[in-house]
Amino acid sequence: MNRTGFATSLGFAFELSPWVVERSYDAAPFASVEAMHAAMMAVLDAAPEADKLALIRAHPELASKAAIAKHLTAESNAEQASAGLDRLTPEEFERFHALNAAYRERFGFPFIIAVRLNDKTSILAAMQARLSNDRAAEIAEAIKQIGLISKLRLQDAVTA
């Protein structure tokens, strides 16, 4: 597979940011999905902060109106549904909305968490707790969470 095909086939793993996959092409061939993902994460780790922030900002807010209306990528829609974020009570929706707004105001980007590894309660608790972090810690945590999300997406693609 050439670079374009590789990026086109797997670019979904990093939300609307196929550049991560494309730049990892030079490390091919990969011995395993884990090795491929590690190469992608090495690209991300080496990227300038502006590129990391662009990737973080490409992610949707959790339980937003767009998410409820299913106007996200197919992967994000499925992931948010897996945590029950498409079935919130009005009170839960308001809590997510308030925390999303506070988080975005404090850090300038959306809250990122691997929702498939969490539920509504743990996500809300993490949102609240992470508001006390500094910006550098939150950028690092967002990249860590994106790593978990992308690994799950790649594993799904290879085993599907």
N, CA and C of each residue as an Amber inpcrd file, in Angstrom:
protein
   480
   0.8520000  -1.1690000   0.0000000   0.0000000   0.0000000   0.0000000
   0.9040000   1.2400000   0.0000000   0.5630000   2.1940000  -0.8300000
   1.3600000   3.4260000  -0.8630000   0.9300000   4.3680000   0.2660000
   1.6600000   5.4860000   0.4020000   1.4130000   6.4440000   1.4910000
  -0.0290000   6.9550000   1.4760000  -0.5260000   7.3130000   0.2920000
  -1.8870000   7.8570000   0.1950000  -2.9210000   6.8140000   0.5950000
  -2.7600000   5.6010000   0.1230000  -3.6850000   4.5310000   0.4750000
  -3.6630000   4.2230000   1.9600000  -2.4620000   4.2270000   2.5280000
  -2.2960000   3.9820000   3.9570000  -3.0330000   5.0460000   4.7630000
  -2.7990000   6.3100000   4.4000000  -3.4500000   7.4190000   5.1230000
  -4.9630000   7.4000000   4.9220000  -5.4010000   7.0800000   3.7250000
  -6.8330000   7.0350000   3.4410000  -7.5060000   5.8900000   4.1920000
  -6.8370000   4.7420000   4.2380000  -7.4160000   3.5620000   4.8800000
  -7.4890000   3.6730000   6.3980000  -6.4860000   4.3210000   7.0060000
  -6.3980000   4.3320000   8.4600000  -6.4920000   5.7200000   9.0860000
  -6.6520000   6.7360000   8.2740000  -6.6930000   8.1070000   8.7720000
  -7.7870000   8.3740000   9.7820000  -8.8370000   7.5730000   9.7660000
  -9.9510000   7.7360000  10.7060000  -9.5230000   7.5490000  12.1620000
  -8.4050000   6.8650000  12.3730000  -7.9870000   6.5300000  13.7340000
  -7.6950000   7.7700000  14.5680000  -7.2630000   8.8420000  13.9080000
  -6.9630000  10.1080000  14.5870000  -7.9380000  11.1450000  14.0390000
  -8.9400000  11.4390000  14.8100000 -10.0920000  12.2740000  14.4560000
  -9.7750000  13.3930000  13.4610000 -10.2460000  13.2170000  12.2290000
 -10.1160000  14.2340000  11.1790000  -8.6740000  14.7300000  11.0080000
  -7.6950000  13.8680000  11.3120000  -6.2830000  14.2530000  11.2700000
  -5.4420000  13.1290000  10.6660000  -5.6530000  12.8100000   9.3800000
  -4.9060000  11.7060000   8.7640000  -3.4020000  11.9600000   8.6520000
  -2.9640000  13.1780000   8.9310000  -1.5300000  13.4850000   8.8550000
  -0.7170000  12.6140000   9.8140000  -1.3070000  12.2250000  10.9420000
  -0.5790000  11.3750000  11.9010000  -0.2650000  10.0370000  11.2430000
  -1.2610000   9.4420000  10.6030000  -1.0930000   8.1600000   9.9380000
  -0.1350000   8.3090000   8.7530000  -0.3350000   9.3320000   7.9640000
   0.5080000   9.5390000   6.7790000   1.9840000   9.6690000   7.1560000
   2.2850000  10.4350000   8.1800000   3.6790000  10.6330000   8.5900000
   4.3060000   9.3690000   9.1680000   3.4870000   8.4410000   9.6580000
   4.0370000   7.1970000  10.2120000   4.3750000   6.1870000   9.1250000
   3.9810000   6.4460000   7.9100000   4.2000000   5.5200000   6.7950000
   5.6760000   5.1620000   6.6280000   6.5570000   6.1010000   6.8840000
   7.9850000   5.8660000   6.6980000   8.5290000   4.7730000   7.6230000
   7.8300000   4.4530000   8.6880000   8.2770000   3.4170000   9.6180000
   7.8070000   2.0130000   9.1960000   7.0070000   1.9200000   8.1270000
   6.5090000   0.6240000   7.6510000   7.6730000  -0.1900000   7.0780000
   7.5780000  -1.5050000   7.0440000   6.4360000  -2.3250000   7.4500000
   6.3660000  -2.4910000   8.9700000   5.1770000  -2.8110000   9.4300000
   4.9340000  -2.9450000  10.8600000   4.7450000  -4.4180000  11.2090000
   5.3520000  -4.8490000  12.2830000   5.2680000  -6.2420000  12.7070000
   3.9110000  -6.5870000  13.3130000   3.1930000  -5.5640000  13.7950000
   1.9060000  -5.7970000  14.4640000   1.1100000  -4.5000000  14.4930000
  -0.1280000  -4.6120000  14.8840000  -0.9590000  -3.4180000  15.0620000
  -0.3430000  -2.5410000  16.1480000   0.1710000  -3.1590000  17.1920000
   0.7950000  -2.3980000  18.2810000   2.0070000  -1.6210000  17.7800000
   2.8140000  -2.2580000  16.9200000   3.9910000  -1.5760000  16.3570000
   3.5610000  -0.4210000  15.4540000   2.5120000  -0.6300000  14.6810000
   2.0050000   0.4320000  13.8200000   1.5010000   1.5980000  14.6760000
   0.7460000   1.2770000  15.7120000   0.2270000   2.3300000  16.5790000
   1.3720000   3.0580000  17.2760000   2.3780000   2.3370000  17.7130000
   3.5380000   2.9700000  18.3530000   4.2210000   3.9480000  17.4040000
   4.3160000   3.5870000  16.1280000   4.9150000   4.4970000  15.1400000
   4.0540000   5.7490000  14.9790000   2.7590000   5.5670000  14.9910000
   1.8520000   6.7140000  14.8740000   1.9710000   7.6210000  16.0950000
   2.0720000   7.0150000  17.2740000   2.2170000   7.8160000  18.4900000
   3.5700000   8.5230000  18.5310000   4.5970000   7.9110000  17.9670000
   5.9070000   8.5720000  17.8940000   5.8250000   9.8080000  17.0030000
   5.0710000   9.7050000  15.9120000   4.8420000  10.8730000  15.0450000
   4.1360000  11.9660000  15.8400000   3.1190000  11.5840000  16.5710000
   2.3530000  12.5500000  17.3490000   3.2120000  13.1750000  18.4480000
   3.9800000  12.3620000  19.1410000   4.8460000  12.8780000  20.2060000
   5.8680000  13.8760000  19.6620000   6.3550000  13.6330000  18.4420000
   7.3730000  14.5080000  17.8400000   6.7790000  15.7440000  17.1670000
   5.4710000  15.7810000  17.0170000   4.8100000  16.8940000  16.3210000
   4.9080000  18.1760000  17.1320000   4.9490000  19.3070000  16.4400000
   4.9270000  20.5820000  17.1580000   3.6050000  20.7550000  17.9190000
   3.6540000  21.5710000  18.9580000   2.4530000  21.7790000  19.7730000
   1.2720000  22.2610000  18.9350000   1.5150000  23.0710000  17.9280000
   0.4130000  23.5690000  17.0810000  -0.3130000  22.4060000  16.4020000
   0.4310000  21.3990000  15.9370000  -0.2000000  20.2380000  15.3080000
  -0.9660000  19.4160000  16.3400000  -0.3950000  19.2690000  17.5270000
  -1.0850000  18.5350000  18.5890000  -2.3930000  19.2400000  18.9570000
  -2.3350000  20.5450000  19.0750000  -3.5490000  21.2990000  19.4180000
  -4.5920000  21.1950000  18.3130000  -4.1610000  21.1890000  17.0620000
  -5.1100000  21.0360000  15.9530000  -5.7990000  19.6750000  16.0420000
  -5.0520000  18.6380000  16.3620000  -5.6370000  17.3110000  16.5280000
  -6.6130000  17.2950000  17.7040000  -6.2120000  17.8540000  18.8200000
  -7.1030000  17.9010000  19.9890000  -8.3830000  18.6500000  19.6400000
  -8.2410000  19.7740000  18.9680000  -9.4190000  20.5860000  18.6200000
 -10.2920000  19.9510000  17.5540000  -9.7880000  18.9450000  16.8330000
 -10.5960000  18.2380000  15.8370000 -11.6210000  17.3130000  16.4860000
 -11.4400000  17.0330000  17.7810000 -12.3630000  16.1560000  18.4920000
 -13.6220000  16.9210000  18.9110000 -14.7510000  16.2370000  18.8960000
 -16.0020000  16.8920000  19.3030000 -16.1290000  16.9550000  20.8190000
 -16.9360000  17.8810000  21.2820000 -17.2750000  17.8980000  22.7020000
 -18.1730000  16.7100000  23.0000000 -18.0360000  16.1720000  24.1890000
 -18.8510000  15.0360000  24.5870000 -20.2770000  15.4820000  24.8940000
 -21.2190000  14.6880000  24.4100000 -22.6410000  14.9320000  24.6600000
 -23.1000000  16.3170000  24.2070000 -22.4770000  16.8320000  23.1620000
 -22.8820000  18.1310000  22.6200000 -24.1560000  17.9630000  21.7970000
 -24.7260000  19.0670000  21.3670000 -25.9180000  18.9910000  20.5130000
 -25.5980000  18.2560000  19.2230000 -24.3930000  18.4810000  18.6670000
 -23.9910000  17.7700000  17.4530000 -23.8950000  16.2730000  17.7100000
 -23.4030000  15.8980000  18.8790000 -23.2970000  14.4770000  19.2180000
 -24.6790000  13.8570000  19.3580000 -25.5700000  14.5450000  20.0400000
 -26.9270000  14.0300000  20.2340000 -27.6300000  13.8720000  18.8850000
 -27.3680000  14.8060000  17.9600000 -27.9780000  14.7510000  16.6330000
 -27.2360000  13.8110000  15.6800000 -26.1660000  13.1680000  16.1710000
 -25.3640000  12.2240000  15.3840000 -24.6670000  12.8970000  14.1970000
 -24.1870000  14.1170000  14.3830000 -23.4870000  14.8620000  13.3420000
 -21.9740000  14.8050000  13.5220000 -21.4660000  13.7040000  14.0250000
 -20.0350000  13.5200000  14.2380000 -19.5260000  12.4690000  13.2610000
 -18.2300000  12.1840000  13.3210000 -17.7310000  11.0690000  12.5270000
 -18.4040000   9.7940000  13.0210000 -18.4500000   8.7850000  12.1700000
 -19.0760000   7.5150000  12.5540000 -18.4170000   6.9420000  13.8030000
 -17.0960000   7.0680000  13.8800000 -16.3730000   6.5400000  15.0360000
 -16.7770000   7.2710000  16.3140000 -16.8280000   8.5950000  16.2700000
 -17.2030000   9.3710000  17.4600000 -18.6370000   9.1030000  17.8720000
 -19.5450000   9.0010000  16.8960000 -20.9420000   8.6700000  17.2230000
 -21.0160000   7.3440000  17.9730000 -20.3530000   6.3210000  17.4590000
 -20.4080000   4.9950000  18.0840000 -19.7660000   5.0140000  19.4640000
 -18.6420000   5.7030000  19.5930000 -17.9470000   5.7510000  20.8810000
 -18.7850000   6.4550000  21.9420000 -19.3760000   7.5840000  21.5870000
 -20.1930000   8.2980000  22.5680000 -21.4310000   7.4740000  22.9380000
 -22.0030000   6.7880000  21.9720000 -23.1630000   5.9370000  22.2680000
 -22.7690000   4.7900000  23.1950000 -21.5530000   4.2650000  23.0330000
 -21.1230000   3.1380000  23.8730000 -21.0740000   3.5030000  25.3480000
 -20.8820000   4.7770000  25.6460000 -20.8440000   5.2440000  27.0380000
 -22.1930000   5.8010000  27.4830000 -23.1940000   5.6880000  26.6270000
 -24.5220000   6.1710000  26.9770000 -24.7010000   7.6690000  26.8430000
 -23.7710000   8.3330000  26.1480000 -23.8580000   9.7910000  26.0490000
 -24.9330000  10.2500000  25.0740000 -25.5180000   9.3230000  24.3530000
 -26.6270000   9.6590000  23.4610000 -27.9820000   9.4630000  24.1460000
 -27.9330000   9.0680000  25.4210000 -29.1620000   8.7950000  26.1700000
 -29.1290000   9.4880000  27.5300000 -28.8070000  10.7450000  27.5400000
 -28.6960000  11.4960000  28.7870000 -30.0430000  12.0550000  29.2180000
 -30.2240000  12.1660000  30.5190000 -31.3840000  12.8860000  31.0310000
 -31.1400000  14.3730000  30.7940000 -32.1600000  15.1930000  30.8620000
 -31.9430000  16.6380000  30.7120000 -30.9210000  17.1810000  31.7250000
 -30.9610000  16.6650000  32.9380000 -30.0180000  17.1200000  33.9650000
 -28.5870000  16.7210000  33.6240000 -28.3970000  15.4940000  33.1360000
 -27.0590000  15.0370000  32.7350000 -26.5460000  15.8540000  31.5530000
 -27.4280000  16.1080000  30.5890000 -27.0350000  16.9110000  29.4280000
 -26.5690000  18.2940000  29.8820000 -27.2990000  18.9160000  30.7980000
 -26.9140000  20.2360000  31.3040000 -25.5750000  20.1790000  32.0320000
 -25.3300000  19.1180000  32.7800000 -24.0540000  18.9590000  33.4940000
 -22.8990000  18.8250000  32.5040000 -23.0850000  18.0010000  31.4700000
 -22.0580000  17.8770000  30.4360000 -21.8280000  19.2170000  29.7500000
 -22.9070000  19.9130000  29.4300000 -22.7920000  21.1990000  28.7480000
 -22.0070000  22.1970000  29.6060000 -22.3190000  22.2700000  30.8930000
 -21.6330000  23.2050000  31.7960000 -20.1520000  22.8470000  31.9340000
 -19.8520000  21.5630000  32.0830000 -18.4510000  21.1540000  32.2200000
 -17.6830000  21.3390000  30.9140000 -18.3300000  21.0380000  29.7850000
 -17.6830000  21.2880000  28.4860000 -17.3230000  22.7640000  28.3430000
 -18.2490000  23.6430000  28.7010000 -18.0150000  25.0810000  28.5750000
 -16.8820000  25.5350000  29.5000000 -16.8910000  25.0720000  30.7300000
 -15.8430000  25.4460000  31.6830000 -14.4850000  24.9320000  31.2190000
 -14.4520000  23.7160000  30.7280000 -13.2010000  23.1180000  30.2650000
 -12.6520000  23.8800000  29.0510000 -13.5320000  24.1280000  28.0660000
 -13.0870000  24.8420000  26.8560000 -12.6220000  26.2570000  27.2150000
 -13.3050000  26.9090000  28.1180000 -12.9010000  28.2580000  28.5270000
 -11.5230000  28.2260000  29.1950000 -11.2840000  27.2300000  30.0260000
 -10.0100000  27.1490000  30.7600000  -8.8410000  26.7580000  29.8610000
  -9.0680000  25.8090000  28.9390000  -7.9510000  25.2460000  28.1760000
  -7.9310000  25.6160000  26.6930000  -9.0690000  26.0220000  26.1450000
  -9.1020000  26.4050000  24.7300000  -9.2590000  25.2360000  23.7720000
  -9.6560000  24.1000000  24.3010000  -9.9030000  22.9200000  23.4610000
 -10.8780000  22.0060000  24.2010000 -11.4740000  21.0370000  23.4610000
 -12.4690000  20.1680000  24.1080000 -11.8340000  19.1390000  25.0330000
 -12.6010000  18.7010000  26.0000000 -12.2110000  17.6320000  26.9080000
 -12.1260000  16.3360000  26.1070000 -11.0160000  15.6120000  26.2620000
 -10.8260000  14.3510000  25.5430000 -10.6610000  13.2230000  26.5630000
 -11.4130000  12.1530000  26.3370000 -11.2760000  10.9440000  27.1430000
 -11.6890000   9.7700000  26.2630000 -11.0800000   8.6360000  26.4800000
 -11.4470000   7.4280000  25.7440000 -12.7860000   6.9370000  26.3020000
 -13.8720000   7.3960000  25.7100000 -15.1990000   7.1150000  26.2660000
 -15.5200000   5.6280000  26.2820000 -14.9610000   4.8630000  25.3720000
 -15.2320000   3.4200000  25.3510000 -14.6820000   2.7250000  26.5890000
 -13.7770000   3.3550000  27.2870000 -13.1920000   2.7780000  28.4990000
 -13.8280000   3.3660000  29.7570000 -14.9170000   4.1160000  29.5830000
 -15.5670000   4.8240000  30.6960000 -17.0740000   4.7370000  30.5730000
 -17.7550000   5.2890000  31.5710000 -19.2010000   5.4480000  31.5180000
 -19.5160000   6.9030000  31.8880000 -20.7990000   7.2470000  31.8480000
 -21.1950000   8.6430000  32.1210000 -20.6340000   9.1480000  33.4410000
 -20.7450000   8.3420000  34.4580000 -20.3200000   8.7660000  35.7920000
 -18.8220000   9.0410000  35.8390000 -18.0270000   8.1210000  35.3080000
 -16.5710000   8.3170000  35.3530000 -16.1270000   9.4560000  34.4440000
 -16.8280000   9.6570000  33.3440000 -16.4910000  10.7720000  32.4470000
 -16.7540000  12.1030000  33.1530000 -17.9110000  12.2310000  33.7710000
 -18.2310000  13.4710000  34.4940000 -17.2340000  13.7230000  35.6180000
 -16.8630000  12.6780000  36.3280000 -15.8900000  12.8250000  37.4150000
 -14.5400000  13.2700000  36.8670000 -14.1160000  12.6970000  35.7520000
 -12.8380000  13.0790000  35.1430000 -12.8850000  14.5190000  34.6410000
 -13.9990000  14.9220000  34.0620000 -14.1310000  16.3090000  33.5820000
 -13.9450000  17.2750000  34.7440000 -14.6270000  16.9860000  35.8410000
 -14.5460000  17.8550000  37.0120000 -13.1230000  17.8780000  37.5700000
 -12.5250000  16.7190000  37.7240000 -11.1860000  16.6250000  38.3180000
 -10.1310000  17.2910000  37.4370000 -10.2210000  17.0980000  36.1470000
  -9.1850000  17.6150000  35.2580000  -9.2580000  19.1250000  35.0750000
 -10.3410000  19.7490000  35.4730000 -10.4200000  21.2130000  35.4290000
  -9.3670000  21.8630000  36.3260000  -8.8520000  21.1290000  37.2990000
  -7.8430000  21.6960000  38.2020000  -6.4200000  21.5560000  37.6540000
  -6.2420000  20.8340000  36.5490000  -4.9160000  20.6870000  35.9420000
  -4.4660000  21.9820000  35.2870000  -3.1670000  22.1000000  35.0340000
  -2.6890000  23.2250000  34.2270000  -2.7670000  22.8380000  32.7480000
  -2.5710000  23.8120000  31.8720000  -2.7530000  23.5990000  30.4370000
  -1.7970000  22.5370000  29.8990000  -0.5430000  22.5770000  30.2980000
   0.4370000  21.5990000  29.8060000   0.0340000  20.1780000  30.1990000
  -0.4360000  20.0100000  31.4140000  -0.8720000  18.6870000  31.8680000
  -2.0740000  18.2160000  31.0650000  -2.9720000  19.1250000  30.7350000
  -4.1620000  18.7430000  29.9690000  -3.8270000  18.4340000  28.5160000
  -2.8770000  19.1450000  27.9330000  -2.4520000  18.7970000  26.5680000
  -1.8700000  17.3800000  26.5890000  -1.0050000  17.0930000  27.5610000
  -0.4060000  15.7620000  27.6730000  -1.4780000  14.6970000  27.9000000
  -2.4500000  14.9850000  28.7550000  -3.5170000  14.0140000  29.0240000
  -4.3920000  13.8090000  27.7910000  -4.6830000  14.8780000  27.0620000
  -5.4790000  14.7470000  25.8410000  -4.7600000  13.8580000  24.8290000
  -3.4570000  14.0450000  24.6660000  -2.6850000  13.2220000  23.7360000
  -2.6800000  11.7620000  24.2080000  -2.5470000  11.5490000  25.5010000
  -2.6020000  10.1850000  26.0510000  -3.9510000   9.5390000  25.7320000
  -5.0350000  10.2900000  25.9400000  -6.3760000   9.7620000  25.6670000
  -6.5710000   9.5100000  24.1700000  -6.0520000  10.3930000  23.3270000
  -6.1260000  10.1960000  21.8730000  -5.3810000   8.9130000  21.4960000
  -4.2710000   8.6420000  22.1870000  -3.5540000   7.3960000  21.9600000
  -4.4270000   6.1810000  22.2520000  -5.1560000   6.2230000  23.3540000
  -6.0570000   5.1160000  23.6970000  -7.1810000   4.9820000  22.6680000
  -7.7620000   6.1100000  22.2870000  -8.8570000   6.1070000  21.3040000
  -8.3750000   5.5290000  19.9780000  -7.2360000   6.0310000  19.4980000
  -6.7390000   5.5950000  18.1910000  -6.3450000   4.1180000  18.2130000
  -5.8040000   3.6440000  19.3090000  -5.4350000   2.2260000  19.4050000
  -6.6780000   1.3500000  19.3140000  -7.7280000   1.7200000  20.0230000
  -8.9840000   0.9610000  19.9470000  -9.5450000   0.9840000  18.5300000
  -9.5000000   2.1270000  17.8720000 -10.0070000   2.2320000  16.5060000
  -9.2040000   1.3570000  15.5520000  -7.8800000   1.3660000  15.6860000
  -7.0430000   0.5320000  14.8130000  -7.2950000  -0.9550000  15.0740000
  -7.3990000  -1.3180000  16.3290000  -7.6770000  -2.7290000  16.6620000
  -9.0170000  -3.1680000  16.0640000 -10.0100000  -2.3080000  16.1380000
 -11.3120000  -2.6260000  15.5360000 -11.1880000  -2.8290000  14.0280000
 -10.4210000  -1.9760000  13.3860000 -10.2870000  -2.0470000  11.9180000
  -9.5750000  -3.3030000  11.4740000  -8.5930000  -3.7210000  12.2420000
  -7.8120000  -4.8930000  11.8580000  -8.5240000  -6.1880000  12.1940000
  -9.2840000  -6.2060000  13.2750000  -9.9640000  -7.4360000  13.6800000
 -11.3760000  -7.5470000  13.1250000 -11.8610000  -6.4800000  12.4930000
 -13.2410000  -6.5010000  11.9660000 -13.3480000  -7.3400000  10.7120000
